[in-house]
Amino acid sequence: MMVKISAGLERAFARRGFAEPSVEDLRDAAGVSLRTLYKYTPSRSQMVLAALEHRHQRYLERVFTDLPQESGEALDTILSRVGEWMVSETSHGCLFHAAVAAYPASLPLRDLLEGHKAEVAKKAAVACGIPEKGIELLVLIEGLTQVWSLQGPRALDAAKLLGRALLDRHES
């Protein structure tokens, strides 16, 4: 039941932002009764957290599952999958950052944002065979996410070019 609720909440917040949807809208998106929604997510802040935790798992699975073994191919695949994510999921930037911007005083949201980004950085660095370069890879991924709305596929090309330069520099 929680997965169904979290998935519906994620879709609602991704489409309409964090301020606009009413509780009734969120209930409808989750496809449950108001009582059930509140049973699993007793407050709006819990609804936001549930949505983002669901998104975190989906993102990690989509971007990091079954990567090629070779560093350059792994990096190209990661960046391509981030580009695909931007096309299919959101072309306006990171939902985690948007949540923190909407609720800047929420420590649980900040912790979730930091944990999500740390895990993305670590997984990318390990997949690319450069575990000490997680921050650099996160900058590439975050840059791609933020520039996508302005440049689309050109942002992906630029991220791949910079990623290859990072790998080449590491190998020499």
JSON list of C-alpha atoms in Angstrom, two decimals:
[
{"chain": "A", "resi": 1, "resn": "MET", "atom": "CA", "xyz": [0.00, 0.00, 0.00]},
{"chain": "A", "resi": 2, "resn": "MET", "atom": "CA", "xyz": [2.82, 2.41, 0.90]},
{"chain": "A", "resi": 3, "resn": "VAL", "atom": "CA", "xyz": [4.43, 2.00, -2.53]},
{"chain": "A", "resi": 4, "resn": "LYS", "atom": "CA", "xyz": [1.15, 2.87, -4.25]},
{"chain": "A", "resi": 5, "resn": "ILE", "atom": "CA", "xyz": [0.67, 5.93, -2.06]},
{"chain": "A", "resi": 6, "resn": "SER", "atom": "CA", "xyz": [4.28, 7.08, -2.45]},
{"chain": "A", "resi": 7, "resn": "ALA", "atom": "CA", "xyz": [4.16, 6.66, -6.23]},
{"chain": "A", "resi": 8, "resn": "GLY", "atom": "CA", "xyz": [0.97, 8.69, -6.50]},
{"chain": "A", "resi": 9, "resn": "LEU", "atom": "CA", "xyz": [2.34, 11.42, -4.24]},
{"chain": "A", "resi": 10, "resn": "GLU", "atom": "CA", "xyz": [5.55, 11.57, -6.25]},
{"chain": "A", "resi": 11, "resn": "ARG", "atom": "CA", "xyz": [3.61, 12.02, -9.50]},
{"chain": "A", "resi": 12, "resn": "ALA", "atom": "CA", "xyz": [1.44, 14.74, -7.97]},
{"chain": "A", "resi": 13, "resn": "PHE", "atom": "CA", "xyz": [4.34, 16.74, -6.55]},
{"chain": "A", "resi": 14, "resn": "ALA", "atom": "CA", "xyz": [6.41, 16.34, -9.73]},
{"chain": "A", "resi": 15, "resn": "ARG", "atom": "CA", "xyz": [3.54, 17.63, -11.89]},
{"chain": "A", "resi": 16, "resn": "ARG", "atom": "CA", "xyz": [2.20, 20.40, -9.68]},
{"chain": "A", "resi": 17, "resn": "GLY", "atom": "CA", "xyz": [4.94, 21.37, -7.25]},
{"chain": "A", "resi": 18, "resn": "PHE", "atom": "CA", "xyz": [4.78, 21.23, -3.48]},
{"chain": "A", "resi": 19, "resn": "ALA", "atom": "CA", "xyz": [2.49, 24.16, -2.73]},
{"chain": "A", "resi": 20, "resn": "GLU", "atom": "CA", "xyz": [-0.33, 23.71, -5.23]},
{"chain": "A", "resi": 21, "resn": "PRO", "atom": "CA", "xyz": [-1.86, 20.26, -4.69]},
{"chain": "A", "resi": 22, "resn": "SER", "atom": "CA", "xyz": [-4.52, 20.13, -2.00]},
{"chain": "A", "resi": 23, "resn": "VAL", "atom": "CA", "xyz": [-4.78, 17.15, 0.33]},
{"chain": "A", "resi": 24, "resn": "GLU", "atom": "CA", "xyz": [-7.74, 16.02, -1.75]},
{"chain": "A", "resi": 25, "resn": "ASP", "atom": "CA", "xyz": [-5.59, 16.22, -4.90]},
{"chain": "A", "resi": 26, "resn": "LEU", "atom": "CA", "xyz": [-2.90, 14.18, -3.17]},
{"chain": "A", "resi": 27, "resn": "ARG", "atom": "CA", "xyz": [-5.47, 11.63, -2.01]},
{"chain": "A", "resi": 28, "resn": "ASP", "atom": "CA", "xyz": [-6.74, 11.28, -5.57]},
{"chain": "A", "resi": 29, "resn": "ALA", "atom": "CA", "xyz": [-3.21, 10.94, -6.93]},
{"chain": "A", "resi": 30, "resn": "ALA", "atom": "CA", "xyz": [-2.46, 8.22, -4.38]},
{"chain": "A", "resi": 31, "resn": "GLY", "atom": "CA", "xyz": [-5.69, 6.44, -5.27]},
{"chain": "A", "resi": 32, "resn": "VAL", "atom": "CA", "xyz": [-6.73, 5.87, -1.66]},
{"chain": "A", "resi": 33, "resn": "SER", "atom": "CA", "xyz": [-9.18, 7.27, 0.84]},
{"chain": "A", "resi": 34, "resn": "LEU", "atom": "CA", "xyz": [-8.24, 10.27, 2.94]},
{"chain": "A", "resi": 35, "resn": "ARG", "atom": "CA", "xyz": [-8.21, 8.03, 5.99]},
{"chain": "A", "resi": 36, "resn": "THR", "atom": "CA", "xyz": [-5.75, 5.62, 4.35]},
{"chain": "A", "resi": 37, "resn": "LEU", "atom": "CA", "xyz": [-3.56, 8.47, 3.12]},
{"chain": "A", "resi": 38, "resn": "TYR", "atom": "CA", "xyz": [-3.31, 9.87, 6.65]},
{"chain": "A", "resi": 39, "resn": "LYS", "atom": "CA", "xyz": [-2.77, 6.42, 8.13]},
{"chain": "A", "resi": 40, "resn": "TYR", "atom": "CA", "xyz": [0.42, 5.98, 6.09]},
{"chain": "A", "resi": 41, "resn": "THR", "atom": "CA", "xyz": [1.46, 9.64, 5.81]},
{"chain": "A", "resi": 42, "resn": "PRO", "atom": "CA", "xyz": [-0.02, 11.55, 8.76]},
{"chain": "A", "resi": 43, "resn": "SER", "atom": "CA", "xyz": [1.13, 15.01, 7.63]},
{"chain": "A", "resi": 44, "resn": "ARG", "atom": "CA", "xyz": [1.96, 16.90, 4.46]},
{"chain": "A", "resi": 45, "resn": "SER", "atom": "CA", "xyz": [5.65, 16.80, 5.37]},
{"chain": "A", "resi": 46, "resn": "GLN", "atom": "CA", "xyz": [5.41, 13.00, 5.65]},
{"chain": "A", "resi": 47, "resn": "MET", "atom": "CA", "xyz": [3.73, 12.95, 2.24]},
{"chain": "A", "resi": 48, "resn": "VAL", "atom": "CA", "xyz": [6.62, 14.91, 0.73]},
{"chain": "A", "resi": 49, "resn": "LEU", "atom": "CA", "xyz": [9.18, 12.62, 2.38]},
{"chain": "A", "resi": 50, "resn": "ALA", "atom": "CA", "xyz": [7.38, 9.49, 1.18]},
{"chain": "A", "resi": 51, "resn": "ALA", "atom": "CA", "xyz": [7.23, 10.85, -2.36]},
{"chain": "A", "resi": 52, "resn": "LEU", "atom": "CA", "xyz": [10.92, 11.72, -2.41]},
{"chain": "A", "resi": 53, "resn": "GLU", "atom": "CA", "xyz": [12.02, 8.44, -0.85]},
{"chain": "A", "resi": 54, "resn": "HIS", "atom": "CA", "xyz": [10.10, 6.67, -3.59]},
{"chain": "A", "resi": 55, "resn": "ARG", "atom": "CA", "xyz": [11.71, 8.88, -6.24]},
{"chain": "A", "resi": 56, "resn": "HIS", "atom": "CA", "xyz": [15.16, 8.24, -4.75]},
{"chain": "A", "resi": 57, "resn": "GLN", "atom": "CA", "xyz": [14.76, 4.49, -5.18]},
{"chain": "A", "resi": 58, "resn": "ARG", "atom": "CA", "xyz": [13.37, 4.81, -8.70]},
{"chain": "A", "resi": 59, "resn": "TYR", "atom": "CA", "xyz": [16.17, 7.14, -9.74]},
{"chain": "A", "resi": 60, "resn": "LEU", "atom": "CA", "xyz": [18.93, 4.90, -8.38]},
{"chain": "A", "resi": 61, "resn": "GLU", "atom": "CA", "xyz": [17.41, 1.86, -10.04]},
{"chain": "A", "resi": 62, "resn": "ARG", "atom": "CA", "xyz": [16.95, 3.58, -13.38]},
{"chain": "A", "resi": 63, "resn": "VAL", "atom": "CA", "xyz": [20.37, 5.24, -13.53]},
{"chain": "A", "resi": 64, "resn": "PHE", "atom": "CA", "xyz": [22.66, 2.67, -11.91]},
{"chain": "A", "resi": 65, "resn": "THR", "atom": "CA", "xyz": [21.25, -0.80, -12.71]},
{"chain": "A", "resi": 66, "resn": "ASP", "atom": "CA", "xyz": [23.22, -3.03, -15.09]},
{"chain": "A", "resi": 67, "resn": "LEU", "atom": "CA", "xyz": [25.96, -0.58, -16.03]},
{"chain": "A", "resi": 68, "resn": "PRO", "atom": "CA", "xyz": [28.79, -1.54, -18.38]},
{"chain": "A", "resi": 69, "resn": "GLN", "atom": "CA", "xyz": [32.06, -2.53, -16.72]},
{"chain": "A", "resi": 70, "resn": "GLU", "atom": "CA", "xyz": [34.32, -0.18, -18.69]},
{"chain": "A", "resi": 71, "resn": "SER", "atom": "CA", "xyz": [34.66, 3.25, -17.03]},
{"chain": "A", "resi": 72, "resn": "GLY", "atom": "CA", "xyz": [33.96, 5.39, -20.08]},
{"chain": "A", "resi": 73, "resn": "GLU", "atom": "CA", "xyz": [30.98, 3.32, -21.14]},
{"chain": "A", "resi": 74, "resn": "ALA", "atom": "CA", "xyz": [29.63, 3.35, -17.58]},
{"chain": "A", "resi": 75, "resn": "LEU", "atom": "CA", "xyz": [29.89, 7.13, -17.41]},
{"chain": "A", "resi": 76, "resn": "ASP", "atom": "CA", "xyz": [28.25, 7.61, -20.82]},
{"chain": "A", "resi": 77, "resn": "THR", "atom": "CA", "xyz": [25.45, 5.26, -19.77]},
{"chain": "A", "resi": 78, "resn": "ILE", "atom": "CA", "xyz": [24.90, 7.06, -16.47]},
{"chain": "A", "resi": 79, "resn": "LEU", "atom": "CA", "xyz": [24.75, 10.45, -18.16]},
{"chain": "A", "resi": 80, "resn": "SER", "atom": "CA", "xyz": [22.51, 9.15, -20.96]},
{"chain": "A", "resi": 81, "resn": "ARG", "atom": "CA", "xyz": [20.14, 7.70, -18.38]},
{"chain": "A", "resi": 82, "resn": "VAL", "atom": "CA", "xyz": [20.05, 11.01, -16.52]},
{"chain": "A", "resi": 83, "resn": "GLY", "atom": "CA", "xyz": [19.16, 12.67, -19.84]},
{"chain": "A", "resi": 84, "resn": "GLU", "atom": "CA", "xyz": [16.42, 10.08, -20.40]},
{"chain": "A", "resi": 85, "resn": "TRP", "atom": "CA", "xyz": [15.17, 10.74, -16.86]},
{"chain": "A", "resi": 86, "resn": "MET", "atom": "CA", "xyz": [14.95, 14.44, -17.64]},
{"chain": "A", "resi": 87, "resn": "VAL", "atom": "CA", "xyz": [12.91, 13.73, -20.78]},
{"chain": "A", "resi": 88, "resn": "SER", "atom": "CA", "xyz": [10.47, 11.34, -19.15]},
{"chain": "A", "resi": 89, "resn": "GLU", "atom": "CA", "xyz": [10.31, 12.48, -15.54]},
{"chain": "A", "resi": 90, "resn": "THR", "atom": "CA", "xyz": [11.00, 16.16, -15.25]},
{"chain": "A", "resi": 91, "resn": "SER", "atom": "CA", "xyz": [12.54, 18.75, -17.48]},
{"chain": "A", "resi": 92, "resn": "HIS", "atom": "CA", "xyz": [12.61, 21.46, -14.82]},
{"chain": "A", "resi": 93, "resn": "GLY", "atom": "CA", "xyz": [15.44, 20.35, -12.55]},
{"chain": "A", "resi": 94, "resn": "CYS", "atom": "CA", "xyz": [15.74, 18.31, -9.41]},
{"chain": "A", "resi": 95, "resn": "LEU", "atom": "CA", "xyz": [12.61, 17.53, -7.39]},
{"chain": "A", "resi": 96, "resn": "PHE", "atom": "CA", "xyz": [14.73, 17.12, -4.23]},
{"chain": "A", "resi": 97, "resn": "HIS", "atom": "CA", "xyz": [16.08, 20.67, -4.54]},
{"chain": "A", "resi": 98, "resn": "ALA", "atom": "CA", "xyz": [12.58, 21.95, -5.28]},
{"chain": "A", "resi": 99, "resn": "ALA", "atom": "CA", "xyz": [11.29, 20.31, -2.09]},
{"chain": "A", "resi": 100, "resn": "VAL", "atom": "CA", "xyz": [14.01, 21.90, 0.03]},
{"chain": "A", "resi": 101, "resn": "ALA", "atom": "CA", "xyz": [13.30, 25.26, -1.61]},
{"chain": "A", "resi": 102, "resn": "ALA", "atom": "CA", "xyz": [9.60, 24.85, -0.78]},
{"chain": "A", "resi": 103, "resn": "TYR", "atom": "CA", "xyz": [10.33, 23.80, 2.83]},
{"chain": "A", "resi": 104, "resn": "PRO", "atom": "CA", "xyz": [13.72, 25.34, 3.70]},
{"chain": "A", "resi": 105, "resn": "ALA", "atom": "CA", "xyz": [13.37, 24.75, 7.46]},
{"chain": "A", "resi": 106, "resn": "SER", "atom": "CA", "xyz": [12.76, 21.01, 7.11]},
{"chain": "A", "resi": 107, "resn": "LEU", "atom": "CA", "xyz": [15.78, 19.13, 8.43]},
{"chain": "A", "resi": 108, "resn": "PRO", "atom": "CA", "xyz": [14.43, 15.73, 7.33]},
{"chain": "A", "resi": 109, "resn": "LEU", "atom": "CA", "xyz": [14.14, 17.04, 3.76]},
{"chain": "A", "resi": 110, "resn": "ARG", "atom": "CA", "xyz": [17.66, 18.45, 3.87]},
{"chain": "A", "resi": 111, "resn": "ASP", "atom": "CA", "xyz": [18.92, 15.12, 5.18]},
{"chain": "A", "resi": 112, "resn": "LEU", "atom": "CA", "xyz": [17.09, 13.28, 2.41]},
{"chain": "A", "resi": 113, "resn": "LEU", "atom": "CA", "xyz": [18.53, 15.64, -0.22]},
{"chain": "A", "resi": 114, "resn": "GLU", "atom": "CA", "xyz": [22.07, 15.24, 1.14]},
{"chain": "A", "resi": 115, "resn": "GLY", "atom": "CA", "xyz": [21.70, 11.46, 1.38]},
{"chain": "A", "resi": 116, "resn": "HIS", "atom": "CA", "xyz": [20.33, 11.20, -2.15]},
{"chain": "A", "resi": 117, "resn": "LYS", "atom": "CA", "xyz": [23.15, 13.27, -3.63]},
{"chain": "A", "resi": 118, "resn": "ALA", "atom": "CA", "xyz": [25.82, 11.43, -1.61]},
{"chain": "A", "resi": 119, "resn": "GLU", "atom": "CA", "xyz": [24.54, 8.08, -2.81]},
{"chain": "A", "resi": 120, "resn": "VAL", "atom": "CA", "xyz": [24.39, 9.24, -6.43]},
{"chain": "A", "resi": 121, "resn": "ALA", "atom": "CA", "xyz": [27.98, 10.54, -6.18]},
{"chain": "A", "resi": 122, "resn": "LYS", "atom": "CA", "xyz": [29.25, 7.33, -4.61]},
{"chain": "A", "resi": 123, "resn": "LYS", "atom": "CA", "xyz": [27.48, 5.03, -7.06]},
{"chain": "A", "resi": 124, "resn": "ALA", "atom": "CA", "xyz": [28.70, 7.04, -10.04]},
{"chain": "A", "resi": 125, "resn": "ALA", "atom": "CA", "xyz": [32.29, 7.13, -8.78]},
{"chain": "A", "resi": 126, "resn": "VAL", "atom": "CA", "xyz": [32.39, 3.40, -8.07]},
{"chain": "A", "resi": 127, "resn": "ALA", "atom": "CA", "xyz": [30.75, 2.55, -11.41]},
{"chain": "A", "resi": 128, "resn": "CYS", "atom": "CA", "xyz": [33.32, 4.66, -13.23]},
{"chain": "A", "resi": 129, "resn": "GLY", "atom": "CA", "xyz": [36.28, 3.22, -11.32]},
{"chain": "A", "resi": 130, "resn": "ILE", "atom": "CA", "xyz": [37.22, 6.54, -9.74]},
{"chain": "A", "resi": 131, "resn": "PRO", "atom": "CA", "xyz": [35.92, 6.31, -6.17]},
{"chain": "A", "resi": 132, "resn": "GLU", "atom": "CA", "xyz": [37.78, 9.45, -5.13]},
{"chain": "A", "resi": 133, "resn": "LYS", "atom": "CA", "xyz": [36.00, 11.59, -7.76]},
{"chain": "A", "resi": 134, "resn": "GLY", "atom": "CA", "xyz": [32.42, 11.40, -6.51]},
{"chain": "A", "resi": 135, "resn": "ILE", "atom": "CA", "xyz": [32.05, 15.16, -6.09]},
{"chain": "A", "resi": 136, "resn": "GLU", "atom": "CA", "xyz": [33.32, 15.83, -9.60]},
{"chain": "A", "resi": 137, "resn": "LEU", "atom": "CA", "xyz": [30.88, 13.30, -11.05]},
{"chain": "A", "resi": 138, "resn": "LEU", "atom": "CA", "xyz": [28.04, 14.74, -8.97]},
{"chain": "A", "resi": 139, "resn": "VAL", "atom": "CA", "xyz": [28.82, 18.19, -10.40]},
{"chain": "A", "resi": 140, "resn": "LEU", "atom": "CA", "xyz": [28.50, 16.71, -13.91]},
{"chain": "A", "resi": 141, "resn": "ILE", "atom": "CA", "xyz": [25.21, 14.99, -13.11]},
{"chain": "A", "resi": 142, "resn": "GLU", "atom": "CA", "xyz": [23.78, 17.99, -11.28]},
{"chain": "A", "resi": 143, "resn": "GLY", "atom": "CA", "xyz": [24.94, 20.33, -14.04]},
{"chain": "A", "resi": 144, "resn": "LEU", "atom": "CA", "xyz": [23.22, 18.14, -16.61]},
{"chain": "A", "resi": 145, "resn": "THR", "atom": "CA", "xyz": [20.04, 18.14, -14.53]},
{"chain": "A", "resi": 146, "resn": "GLN", "atom": "CA", "xyz": [19.99, 21.91, -14.12]},
{"chain": "A", "resi": 147, "resn": "VAL", "atom": "CA", "xyz": [20.99, 22.85, -17.68]},
{"chain": "A", "resi": 148, "resn": "TRP", "atom": "CA", "xyz": [18.65, 20.34, -19.32]},
{"chain": "A", "resi": 149, "resn": "SER", "atom": "CA", "xyz": [15.68, 22.75, -19.33]},
{"chain": "A", "resi": 150, "resn": "LEU", "atom": "CA", "xyz": [17.75, 25.28, -21.29]},
{"chain": "A", "resi": 151, "resn": "GLN", "atom": "CA", "xyz": [19.82, 23.08, -23.59]},
{"chain": "A", "resi": 152, "resn": "GLY", "atom": "CA", "xyz": [18.22, 19.62, -23.68]},
{"chain": "A", "resi": 153, "resn": "PRO", "atom": "CA", "xyz": [20.36, 17.05, -25.50]},
{"chain": "A", "resi": 154, "resn": "ARG", "atom": "CA", "xyz": [23.18, 19.58, -25.97]},
{"chain": "A", "resi": 155, "resn": "ALA", "atom": "CA", "xyz": [23.63, 19.53, -22.20]},
{"chain": "A", "resi": 156, "resn": "LEU", "atom": "CA", "xyz": [24.04, 15.75, -22.36]},
{"chain": "A", "resi": 157, "resn": "ASP", "atom": "CA", "xyz": [26.69, 16.07, -25.07]},
{"chain": "A", "resi": 158, "resn": "ALA", "atom": "CA", "xyz": [28.59, 18.62, -22.98]},
{"chain": "A", "resi": 159, "resn": "ALA", "atom": "CA", "xyz": [28.37, 16.48, -19.83]},
{"chain": "A", "resi": 160, "resn": "LYS", "atom": "CA", "xyz": [29.73, 13.46, -21.72]},
{"chain": "A", "resi": 161, "resn": "LEU", "atom": "CA", "xyz": [32.59, 15.53, -23.13]},
{"chain": "A", "resi": 162, "resn": "LEU", "atom": "CA", "xyz": [33.52, 16.82, -19.67]},
{"chain": "A", "resi": 163, "resn": "GLY", "atom": "CA", "xyz": [33.13, 13.34, -18.18]},
{"chain": "A", "resi": 164, "resn": "ARG", "atom": "CA", "xyz": [35.53, 11.87, -20.72]},
{"chain": "A", "resi": 165, "resn": "ALA", "atom": "CA", "xyz": [38.03, 14.62, -19.91]},
{"chain": "A", "resi": 166, "resn": "LEU", "atom": "CA", "xyz": [37.75, 13.75, -16.23]},
{"chain": "A", "resi": 167, "resn": "LEU", "atom": "CA", "xyz": [38.35, 10.07, -16.93]},
{"chain": "A", "resi": 168, "resn": "ASP", "atom": "CA", "xyz": [41.26, 10.83, -19.30]},
{"chain": "A", "resi": 169, "resn": "ARG", "atom": "CA", "xyz": [42.87, 13.07, -16.70]},
{"chain": "A", "resi": 170, "resn": "HIS", "atom": "CA", "xyz": [42.47, 10.40, -14.04]},
{"chain": "A", "resi": 171, "resn": "GLU", "atom": "CA", "xyz": [44.00, 7.72, -16.28]},
{"chain": "A", "resi": 172, "resn": "SER", "atom": "CA", "xyz": [47.09, 9.79, -17.14]}
]
